[in-house]
Coordinates of C-alpha atoms in Angstrom, one line a residue:
Chain A
M17 CA 34.1 -17.4 49.8
T18 CA 35.1 -20.7 50.3
A19 CA 38.0 -20.8 51.9
F20 CA 36.3 -18.1 54.5
A21 CA 33.1 -21.4 55.3
D22 CA 35.7 -24.2 55.1
D23 CA 38.8 -23.2 57.5
G24 CA 37.1 -19.6 59.0
D25 CA 40.0 -17.2 56.7
E26 CA 38.9 -13.4 57.8
A27 CA 41.1 -12.3 54.9
A28 CA 38.6 -14.2 52.8
F29 CA 36.2 -12.3 54.6
A30 CA 38.0 -8.9 54.3
E31 CA 38.1 -9.7 50.4
L32 CA 34.5 -10.6 50.3
V33 CA 33.3 -8.0 51.8
R34 CA 35.9 -5.9 50.0
R35 CA 34.7 -6.9 46.4
Y36 CA 30.9 -6.6 47.5
H37 CA 30.3 -4.2 49.9
R38 CA 29.2 -1.3 47.2
P39 CA 27.0 -2.7 44.9
V40 CA 25.1 -4.4 48.6
F41 CA 24.7 -0.1 49.9
A42 CA 23.9 1.1 46.6
F43 CA 21.2 -1.6 45.8
L44 CA 20.1 -0.8 50.1
L45 CA 20.0 2.6 49.7
R46 CA 17.4 2.6 46.5
F47 CA 14.9 0.8 49.0
V48 CA 15.7 2.3 52.6
G49 CA 16.4 6.2 51.0
N50 CA 18.5 6.8 54.1
R51 CA 21.8 6.8 54.3
A52 CA 22.4 5.9 57.2
R53 CA 20.3 3.2 58.2
T54 CA 21.8 1.9 54.9
E55 CA 25.3 1.9 56.3
E56 CA 23.8 0.7 59.2
L57 CA 22.4 -2.5 57.2
T58 CA 25.5 -2.9 55.0
Q59 CA 27.4 -4.1 58.0
E60 CA 24.1 -5.6 59.6
V61 CA 24.6 -8.0 56.3
F62 CA 27.8 -9.0 56.5
V63 CA 27.5 -10.0 59.7
R64 CA 24.9 -12.5 59.8
L65 CA 26.9 -13.8 56.7
L66 CA 29.2 -14.3 58.6
R67 CA 26.6 -16.3 61.1
M68 CA 26.0 -18.4 58.5
K69 CA 29.7 -19.4 57.8
G70 CA 29.1 -22.7 59.4
R71 CA 26.0 -24.0 57.6
Y72 CA 27.5 -22.4 54.1
R73 CA 28.4 -24.6 50.5
A74 CA 30.9 -23.8 48.4
T75 CA 28.0 -23.5 45.5
G76 CA 30.0 -20.3 43.2
R77 CA 27.0 -18.8 44.3
F78 CA 27.9 -15.6 47.2
R79 CA 27.1 -13.5 45.3
T80 CA 22.3 -15.3 44.8
L81 CA 23.3 -15.5 48.9
V82 CA 25.1 -11.6 49.7
F83 CA 21.6 -10.1 47.8
S84 CA 19.5 -12.9 48.9
V85 CA 20.3 -11.5 53.0
A86 CA 20.6 -7.4 52.1
R87 CA 17.4 -8.2 50.5
N88 CA 15.7 -10.1 54.0
L89 CA 17.5 -6.5 55.1
A90 CA 15.2 -3.7 53.4
I91 CA 11.8 -5.7 53.2
D92 CA 12.1 -6.2 57.2
E93 CA 13.2 -2.1 56.4
S94 CA 10.6 -1.1 54.4
R95 CA 8.0 -2.2 56.8
R96 CA 9.4 -0.6 59.9
A97 CA 9.7 2.6 57.8
K98 CA 6.0 2.3 57.2
F99 CA 5.9 3.2 61.3
R100 CA 8.6 5.7 61.2
R101 CA 7.4 8.7 57.7
H102 CA 10.4 10.4 58.4
L103 CA 12.4 12.3 54.6
S104 CA 14.5 10.7 53.8
L105 CA 18.2 12.3 52.0
D106 CA 17.7 10.4 49.0
A107 CA 13.6 10.0 48.8
P108 CA 11.9 11.2 46.1
G109 CA 9.9 14.3 47.2
R110 CA 7.4 13.7 45.4
G111 CA 6.5 17.5 45.3
R112 CA 7.2 18.5 48.8
D113 CA 8.6 22.0 49.0
G114 CA 7.5 23.4 46.6
D115 CA 10.0 21.0 43.6
P116 CA 8.2 17.3 43.0
G117 CA 10.4 15.3 41.6
R118 CA 13.6 16.4 43.0
S119 CA 14.7 14.6 46.4
L120 CA 16.9 16.7 49.5
G121 CA 19.7 15.5 48.4
E122 CA 19.5 16.9 45.4
R123 CA 18.1 20.2 46.3
I124 CA 20.9 20.4 48.3
A125 CA 24.6 20.0 47.5
G126 CA 25.2 16.8 46.9
D127 CA 28.6 14.7 47.7
D128 CA 27.0 11.9 45.4
V129 CA 27.4 14.2 42.5
P130 CA 29.7 11.5 40.4
V131 CA 32.2 14.3 39.0
D132 CA 33.8 12.7 36.5
D133 CA 32.7 13.9 33.0
A134 CA 32.3 10.8 31.4
A135 CA 29.3 9.8 34.4
L136 CA 26.8 10.8 33.8
A137 CA 25.2 14.2 34.5
P138 CA 23.6 14.9 37.6
T139 CA 20.4 15.3 35.8
L140 CA 20.6 12.6 34.0
R141 CA 21.5 10.3 36.4
T142 CA 18.6 11.3 39.2
R143 CA 16.6 11.4 36.5
I144 CA 16.9 7.7 36.4
L145 CA 17.1 7.2 40.2
E146 CA 13.9 8.9 40.4
A147 CA 12.4 5.9 38.1
V148 CA 14.4 3.4 39.8
D149 CA 12.7 4.2 42.3
E150 CA 9.3 4.9 41.8
L151 CA 10.0 1.2 40.2
P152 CA 7.2 -0.9 41.9
D153 CA 8.9 -3.4 44.3
A154 CA 8.1 -6.3 42.4
Q155 CA 10.2 -4.7 39.0
R156 CA 12.6 -3.4 41.2
E157 CA 14.5 -4.9 42.9
V158 CA 14.4 -8.0 39.6
F159 CA 16.1 -4.7 38.3
L160 CA 18.7 -3.6 41.2
M161 CA 20.1 -7.2 41.3
R162 CA 20.5 -6.8 38.2
V163 CA 22.2 -3.0 38.1
A164 CA 24.0 -2.9 41.0
G165 CA 24.5 -6.5 41.7
G166 CA 26.0 -7.8 38.2
M167 CA 23.6 -11.0 38.7
S168 CA 22.5 -13.0 35.8
F169 CA 18.6 -14.0 36.0
V170 CA 19.2 -17.4 36.8
E171 CA 21.1 -17.0 39.8
I172 CA 18.2 -13.2 40.3
A173 CA 15.1 -16.2 39.8
E174 CA 16.7 -18.5 42.9
T175 CA 17.7 -15.7 45.0
L176 CA 14.1 -14.8 45.1
E177 CA 12.4 -18.0 44.5
I178 CA 11.2 -17.9 40.9
S179 CA 11.4 -18.6 37.1
D180 CA 13.4 -17.0 35.2
N181 CA 10.9 -15.8 32.7
T182 CA 8.8 -14.1 35.6
V183 CA 12.6 -12.4 35.9
K184 CA 12.7 -11.6 32.6
S185 CA 9.3 -9.9 32.4
R186 CA 10.0 -8.2 35.6
M187 CA 13.0 -7.3 33.7
R188 CA 10.9 -5.8 30.5
Y189 CA 8.5 -3.9 32.7
A190 CA 11.3 -2.4 34.9
L191 CA 13.1 -1.4 31.4
E192 CA 10.5 -0.2 30.1
K193 CA 9.0 2.2 33.1
L194 CA 12.1 3.3 32.6
R195 CA 12.7 3.9 29.2
V196 CA 8.6 6.1 28.7
A197 CA 10.3 8.1 32.4
L198 CA 13.5 8.7 30.5
A199 CA 12.2 9.4 26.7
D200 CA 12.2 13.3 26.5
L201 CA 16.0 13.2 27.7
D202 CA 16.6 10.1 24.8
P203 CA 16.9 12.1 21.2
R204 CA 16.1 8.3 20.3
E205 CA 12.6 8.9 21.5
D206 CA 11.2 10.7 18.4
G207 CA 7.6 11.0 20.1
K208 CA 6.3 8.4 17.5
E209 CA 6.6 6.0 20.9
T210 CA 3.6 5.2 21.9
G211 CA 4.8 3.1 25.2
Chain B
M14 CA 10.1 2.7 18.7
T15 CA 7.8 0.0 18.9
D16 CA 5.2 -0.2 21.3
P17 CA 5.5 -3.0 23.3
S18 CA 2.3 -3.8 24.0
M19 CA 1.3 -4.3 20.3
L20 CA 4.3 -7.0 20.4
S21 CA 3.1 -10.6 20.2
P22 CA 4.1 -13.0 23.4
E23 CA 6.9 -14.4 21.0
D24 CA 8.5 -11.9 20.0
L25 CA 8.6 -10.4 23.6
D26 CA 9.4 -13.5 24.8
R27 CA 12.7 -13.4 22.3
L28 CA 13.5 -9.5 23.8
E29 CA 13.5 -10.7 27.0
D30 CA 15.6 -14.0 26.2
A31 CA 17.9 -11.3 24.0
L32 CA 18.2 -9.0 27.3
D33 CA 19.6 -12.5 29.4
D34 CA 21.6 -13.3 26.2
P35 CA 23.1 -10.0 24.7
R36 CA 24.8 -13.2 21.2
R37 CA 20.6 -13.2 20.8
A38 CA 20.2 -10.1 19.8
A39 CA 21.4 -10.1 16.2
E40 CA 18.8 -13.1 15.4
L41 CA 15.6 -10.3 16.2
P42 CA 14.0 -8.1 13.6
P43 CA 14.9 -4.4 13.3
A44 CA 11.9 -3.0 15.4
L45 CA 12.8 -5.7 17.9
R46 CA 16.2 -5.1 17.4
A47 CA 15.9 -1.4 18.3
L48 CA 14.2 -2.1 21.2
H49 CA 16.0 -4.2 22.5
D50 CA 19.1 -1.4 21.7
R51 CA 16.8 1.0 23.8
Y52 CA 16.8 -1.1 26.8
V53 CA 20.6 -2.1 26.8
H54 CA 21.8 1.6 26.9
I55 CA 19.3 1.9 29.9
E56 CA 21.0 -0.5 31.6
A57 CA 23.5 0.8 31.3
Q58 CA 23.2 3.9 32.6
A59 CA 21.3 2.5 35.3
R60 CA 24.2 1.0 35.9
Q61 CA 26.6 3.5 36.3
A62 CA 24.2 6.1 38.4
I63 CA 24.4 3.5 40.6
E64 CA 28.0 2.3 40.3
A65 CA 27.9 6.5 40.8
T66 CA 26.8 6.1 44.3
E67 CA 29.0 7.8 46.7
V68 CA 30.0 5.4 49.6
P69 CA 31.2 6.2 52.8
P70 CA 35.1 5.8 52.2
D71 CA 34.4 4.4 56.1
L72 CA 32.3 1.7 55.6
E73 CA 34.2 -1.1 54.5
A74 CA 36.7 -0.4 57.3
R75 CA 33.5 0.0 60.2
I76 CA 32.1 -3.4 58.5
L77 CA 35.2 -4.7 59.3
G78 CA 35.4 -3.9 62.8
A79 CA 32.2 -5.2 63.3
V80 CA 33.2 -8.7 61.9
R81 CA 35.8 -8.6 64.5
R82 CA 33.1 -7.9 67.3
E83 CA 31.3 -10.2 66.4
L84 CA 34.0 -12.8 66.0
E85 CA 35.5 -12.0 69.7
R86 CA 32.0 -12.8 70.6
V87 CA 30.7 -15.7 72.4
P88 CA 29.5 -18.5 69.4
V89 CA 26.3 -18.1 69.3
P90 CA 23.9 -20.4 67.0
P91 CA 23.5 -19.4 63.4
E92 CA 21.0 -17.4 62.2
G93 CA 18.9 -17.7 59.7
P94 CA 18.1 -20.1 57.8
R95 CA 20.3 -22.5 55.6
P96 CA 21.9 -21.7 52.4
E97 CA 19.7 -23.8 50.9
T98 CA 17.0 -22.1 52.4
T99 CA 18.3 -18.9 52.9
T100 CA 18.6 -17.4 49.7
P101 CA 15.5 -17.7 48.5
A102 CA 13.7 -16.2 51.7
D103 CA 16.0 -15.1 54.4
N104 CA 14.4 -12.8 56.8
E105 CA 11.6 -13.2 60.2
V106 CA 8.7 -14.7 58.5
T107 CA 11.0 -17.5 57.7
R108 CA 12.8 -17.9 61.3
R109 CA 9.9 -18.1 62.8
R110 CA 9.0 -21.1 60.9
P111 CA 8.2 -24.3 62.9
R112 CA 11.3 -26.7 61.6
W113 CA 10.4 -29.6 59.3
W114 CA 11.4 -32.0 62.1
M115 CA 8.8 -30.6 65.0
P116 CA 6.0 -33.2 64.0
L117 CA 7.7 -36.3 63.8
L118 CA 9.6 -35.3 67.3
A119 CA 5.5 -34.7 68.8
V120 CA 5.1 -37.8 66.5
A121 CA 8.2 -40.2 68.2
G122 CA 8.0 -38.4 71.5
A123 CA 3.9 -39.7 71.7
A124 CA 5.0 -43.2 70.5
V125 CA 7.4 -43.7 73.8
I126 CA 5.0 -42.4 75.4
V127 CA 2.8 -44.9 74.7
L128 CA 5.0 -47.3 75.0
V129 CA 6.6 -46.4 78.7
W130 CA 2.7 -46.5 79.4
T131 CA 1.8 -50.5 77.8
K132 CA 4.7 -51.1 79.4
T133 CA 4.7 -50.4 83.1
T134 CA 0.8 -51.3 83.1
P135 CA 0.2 -54.5 85.5
E136 CA -0.4 -56.5 82.9
A137 CA 2.7 -55.9 81.3
D138 CA 5.1 -55.8 84.0
P139 CA 5.6 -59.4 85.7
A140 CA 6.5 -57.7 89.0
R141 CA 3.5 -56.4 89.6
A142 CA 1.1 -59.4 88.5
I143 CA 3.4 -61.1 91.6
E144 CA 2.0 -58.2 94.2
S145 CA -1.7 -58.2 92.6
R146 CA -1.7 -62.8 92.5
T147 CA -3.7 -62.2 95.9
V148 CA -6.0 -60.5 94.1
H149 CA -6.3 -62.1 91.5
E150 CA -6.7 -65.5 94.1
A151 CA -9.6 -64.1 95.7
E152 CA -11.1 -63.0 92.7
F153 CA -10.4 -66.4 91.4
E154 CA -12.3 -68.1 94.7
A155 CA -15.5 -68.6 93.9
E156 CA -14.4 -69.6 90.1
P157 CA -14.9 -72.9 89.4
L158 CA -12.0 -75.0 88.2
P159 CA -11.0 -74.1 84.4
A160 CA -13.3 -74.8 82.2
A161 CA -12.5 -76.1 78.5
A162 CA -10.6 -73.4 76.3
P163 CA -10.9 -74.3 73.1
D164 CA -7.5 -75.5 72.4
D165 CA -7.5 -77.8 74.6
A166 CA -8.4 -80.5 72.3
P167 CA -7.6 -83.9 72.6
A168 CA -5.9 -83.3 69.1
T169 CA -4.1 -80.4 69.4
T170 CA -2.6 -81.4 72.9
R171 CA -0.7 -84.7 71.1
E172 CA 0.3 -82.6 68.8
H173 CA 2.0 -80.4 70.9
T174 CA 3.3 -83.2 72.9
K175 CA 4.7 -83.8 70.1
A176 CA 6.1 -81.2 69.3
R177 CA 8.0 -81.1 72.7
P178 CA 12.0 -81.3 73.3
P179 CA 12.6 -85.1 73.3
V180 CA 12.5 -85.6 76.9
A181 CA 16.2 -87.0 78.3
E182 CA 16.5 -90.4 78.0
S183 CA 18.2 -90.4 81.8
Q184 CA 16.0 -89.1 83.6
G185 CA 15.9 -91.2 86.0
A186 CA 14.0 -92.5 90.0
A187 CA 15.9 -89.8 91.2
G188 CA 14.1 -86.8 90.1
G189 CA 16.8 -85.8 87.6
R190 CA 20.5 -85.2 87.5
K191 CA 21.4 -82.4 88.5
G192 CA 22.2 -79.8 85.2
E193 CA 19.9 -81.3 83.0
R194 CA 17.5 -80.5 82.1
V195 CA 14.3 -82.6 83.2
D196 CA 11.0 -81.7 81.8
H197 CA 9.1 -82.3 84.6
D198 CA 5.7 -82.9 82.4
E199 CA 6.5 -85.9 81.4
S200 CA 9.3 -86.7 84.8
Y201 CA 7.9 -85.5 88.0
G202 CA 12.1 -86.3 89.5
G203 CA 12.0 -88.9 88.0
L204 CA 10.3 -90.8 90.1
P205 CA 7.2 -92.7 89.9
L206 CA 3.5 -90.6 90.8
P207 CA 2.0 -92.9 93.3
Q208 CA -1.7 -93.7 92.4
E209 CA -2.9 -93.1 95.7
A210 CA -1.2 -89.6 95.5
A211 CA -3.1 -88.9 92.9
T212 CA -6.7 -87.4 94.5
V213 CA -8.2 -87.9 90.9
E214 CA -11.0 -90.9 90.5
E215 CA -10.6 -92.9 88.2
P216 CA -13.6 -93.0 85.3
A217 CA -16.1 -94.4 86.0
A218 CA -16.7 -97.4 84.3
G219 CA -19.5 -96.5 81.5
G220 CA -19.9 -94.6 78.4
G221 CA -17.2 -92.8 79.4
S222 CA -14.3 -94.1 80.2
R223 CA -15.4 -96.8 77.8
A224 CA -11.6 -97.2 76.5
A225 CA -9.9 -96.0 79.4
P226 CA -8.9 -99.2 80.9
A227 CA -7.9 -100.3 78.3
K228 CA -6.2 -97.1 77.2
R229 CA -4.6 -96.8 81.3
K230 CA -3.3 -100.8 80.9
K231 CA -1.3 -99.4 77.6
R232 CA 0.2 -96.2 78.9
R233 CA 0.8 -97.6 81.7
A234 CA 3.3 -100.5 80.2
R235 CA 4.7 -97.4 78.4
R236 CA 5.0 -96.4 81.9
S237 CA 8.7 -97.6 81.6
A238 CA 10.4 -95.8 79.1
P239 CA 12.6 -93.2 80.8
G240 CA 11.2 -90.5 82.2
G241 CA 8.4 -92.2 84.9
G242 CA 5.9 -91.1 85.6
L243 CA 5.5 -87.3 86.2
A244 CA 1.7 -85.4 86.3
P245 CA 0.2 -85.5 82.5
D246 CA 0.7 -83.0 80.4
T247 CA -2.0 -84.1 78.4
L248 CA -5.5 -84.9 78.7
D249 CA -3.9 -88.6 77.4
D250 CA -2.3 -89.7 80.5
V251 CA -5.8 -88.3 82.0
P252 CA -7.9 -90.5 83.2
G253 CA -11.3 -89.8 82.2
A254 CA -10.1 -87.9 80.1
P255 CA -11.5 -87.3 76.6
A256 CA -10.6 -89.5 75.0
A257 CA -11.5 -92.1 78.5
A258 CA -14.4 -90.2 78.3
G259 CA -15.1 -90.2 74.9
V260 CA -14.7 -87.5 73.4
K261 CA -14.8 -87.7 70.3
R262 CA -10.9 -86.1 68.4
P263 CA -8.9 -86.2 65.8
A264 CA -6.8 -89.2 64.9
A265 CA -3.8 -89.3 66.0
K266 CA -1.0 -88.2 64.0
G267 CA 1.7 -90.3 64.6
A268 CA 1.1 -91.0 67.9
S269 CA 2.9 -94.1 68.0
S270 CA 6.1 -91.1 67.7
R271 CA 5.5 -89.9 70.0
A272 CA 9.1 -89.1 72.0
P273 CA 9.4 -92.1 74.7
G274 CA 9.0 -89.0 77.3
T275 CA 5.6 -88.4 75.5
E276 CA 4.6 -91.5 76.3
S277 CA 5.7 -92.0 79.7
Q278 CA 3.1 -89.4 80.6
Q279 CA 0.3 -91.7 79.8
G280 CA 1.4 -94.1 82.2
R281 CA 1.3 -91.3 84.9
G282 CA -1.7 -90.4 83.3
A283 CA -3.3 -93.5 84.4
A284 CA -1.8 -92.4 88.5
A285 CA -1.4 -89.0 89.0
P286 CA -5.0 -87.3 88.9
E287 CA -7.4 -90.7 89.9
Q288 CA -11.4 -90.4 88.1
A289 CA -13.2 -88.3 88.9
A290 CA -17.0 -89.0 90.1
D291 CA -18.2 -88.2 86.7
G292 CA -17.7 -88.1 83.2
S293 CA -17.7 -83.5 83.8
Q294 CA -15.3 -84.0 86.6
E295 CA -12.9 -86.2 84.8
D296 CA -12.6 -83.4 82.1
E297 CA -12.4 -80.7 84.1
L298 CA -9.8 -82.0 85.8
A299 CA -7.5 -82.7 81.8
L300 CA -7.9 -79.7 81.4
S301 CA -6.5 -78.9 84.7
W302 CA -3.2 -80.5 83.8
K303 CA -3.0 -79.5 80.6
T304 CA -3.4 -75.8 81.6
L305 CA -0.6 -76.9 85.1
A306 CA 1.3 -77.9 81.6
R307 CA 1.1 -74.9 80.0
A308 CA 1.8 -72.5 82.5
D309 CA 5.2 -74.5 83.6
R310 CA 5.5 -73.7 79.7
D311 CA 4.9 -70.7 79.9
R312 CA 7.1 -69.5 83.6
R313 CA 10.0 -71.9 81.8
R314 CA 9.6 -69.3 79.2
G315 CA 10.0 -66.6 81.5
R316 CA 6.6 -66.1 81.3
C317 CA 5.9 -65.7 85.3
D318 CA 3.2 -62.9 84.3
R319 CA 1.6 -65.6 82.3
A320 CA 2.1 -68.4 84.3
E321 CA 1.5 -67.2 87.3
P322 CA -1.9 -66.3 87.6
V323 CA -3.0 -70.5 85.9
Y324 CA -1.1 -71.4 89.5
A325 CA -3.0 -68.8 91.8
K326 CA -6.2 -70.4 89.8
L327 CA -5.0 -73.7 90.1
T328 CA -4.2 -74.4 93.8
R329 CA -7.7 -73.8 94.4
A330 CA -7.6 -77.1 92.6
G331 CA -9.6 -80.4 94.2
D332 CA -7.0 -82.3 93.3
R333 CA -4.6 -81.7 95.4
R334 CA -1.1 -82.5 93.7
L335 CA -2.2 -80.2 91.0
A336 CA -2.7 -77.7 93.5
A337 CA 1.0 -78.6 95.3
R338 CA 2.2 -78.7 92.0
A339 CA 0.3 -75.1 90.9
H340 CA 1.9 -73.9 94.9
A341 CA 5.2 -74.8 93.5
G342 CA 4.5 -72.9 90.5
L343 CA 4.1 -70.0 92.0
G344 CA 7.8 -70.1 94.4
L345 CA 9.5 -71.4 91.8
C346 CA 7.9 -67.9 90.2
A347 CA 9.0 -66.3 93.0
E348 CA 12.3 -67.1 92.8
A349 CA 13.3 -66.4 89.8
R350 CA 12.0 -63.1 90.3
G351 CA 14.5 -63.2 93.0
G352 CA 11.9 -63.6 95.8
D353 CA 10.8 -66.2 98.0
G354 CA 9.1 -68.8 97.4
A355 CA 9.0 -70.7 100.5
S356 CA 5.0 -69.7 102.1
S357 CA 4.5 -71.4 98.3
F358 CA 6.9 -74.3 98.9
A359 CA 5.4 -75.0 102.0
R360 CA 1.9 -74.9 100.9
A361 CA 2.6 -77.4 98.1
R362 CA 3.9 -79.9 100.5
A363 CA 1.2 -79.3 102.8
L364 CA -0.6 -80.9 99.8
D365 CA 2.2 -83.4 97.6
S366 CA 5.1 -84.4 100.1
Q367 CA 6.5 -85.1 97.2
I368 CA 7.0 -81.9 95.1
D369 CA 10.7 -81.3 96.2
A370 CA 11.3 -83.5 93.6
F371 CA 9.7 -82.0 91.7
I372 CA 11.3 -78.4 93.1
D373 CA 14.6 -78.8 92.9
A374 CA 14.8 -80.5 89.3
E375 CA 13.2 -76.9 88.7
R376 CA 15.4 -75.3 90.3
N377 CA 18.2 -76.7 88.0

């Protein structure tokens, strides 16, 4: 990234695209809920990063910048989406079509079902993604920056302009909610827990 | 499994720290450790689920294509806030936020406007001061001669005189050598001022002028010093001046240490303004000469904006020589600004035929 910022090296930027486009897409998808729109926004993230080239200072936290841009686009999109009210493939059905808790994409033979046996079972993956989508926005963005972006709590705090402790708290709350939502799938959850 | 709602704040902090730094998990008590491990497991599953999100295979190529199109476009100003401020709030609200420098720019612009406005007001513009001179003259026509100003006290005058640079010794009778700056407040072209040319009356005998004759003799004796006689610059030189009129003054400070040129004023002073009919007229005349001297100083310092109104007043003085000097001063100011002072000089000559020496010396 330093090479790109200093010299405008296109190859360097291409490497950045290669490294970050997947996590950015995954991050945005959990907010936007629409694959086509997520693809557009993913492109927009890198176009905006390109425009910021002259202002980027190599502080070693390009990942922070990437997800900051992605987050802002997600926020803007969610505000616009409030006026759209259309079904997305990935949005949980929430009881529509007589199948609560499953997205339309899940009911259709989706192409994002993992093939690898070592991967999560579709049911588990679906449940996890549903649980993540049900998180409050503040917890979800922390959680996704952590798991999708691989960011440390310090980096998340810097991106969101909140304290480290707040980041840790939100992460803990998010994990607790997921734990409760997935309790029936975990044999360690012996039903004795009261959370 | 432990219910987190039952944990103490300290335990929660330890749990959260362990989520951040796995090395701290070993320090957790068993109950917390179990909860921590469950959280870690869920995080790992979630990461796996999200990483399994199928990304369109051509997305990377499309992104690169968009980037190349952006690079090929005409350069546009960079969007977004600076990196250090981009990460927290790179959104529409932040972009529309007024920049920090806008208030400073507004204040600077207002200051510039005020400065330009003050400089263009007539008081500050010498050129306009000249143009309005006729207005001033009309205004001053009915005004009496300038009254004594607080700082016109003789003692102050004397100190001012002492503070002046010494007059060139070589001031001669010819009105000063060319190329030499001759302070014509002491030397009127090097020519002694004819007493008869002055219109100010000698101070009338009486209490107001008791000291005058003796002092005038002194001044005449000192008049022989270089510099000749020119219009007085100090009250000491003016017959009937407050000093001569018996007005009390603070003790002269080092009067004997005056520069030769200043001493010559006293001799001239006896000649330049003739005695006034009474003490008050003498006072006024003395003050007028002092005022003229001040105006001359302003003019020489390039402050014609301050000198011209004074000259304009003094052109109405009863003393012809004083008025002639005032007209000459106006003409010199006009020339200093690239204008023509001929009309003023003509008026000055009409009042005092010997004014040309002064004018020539001032021009040099």
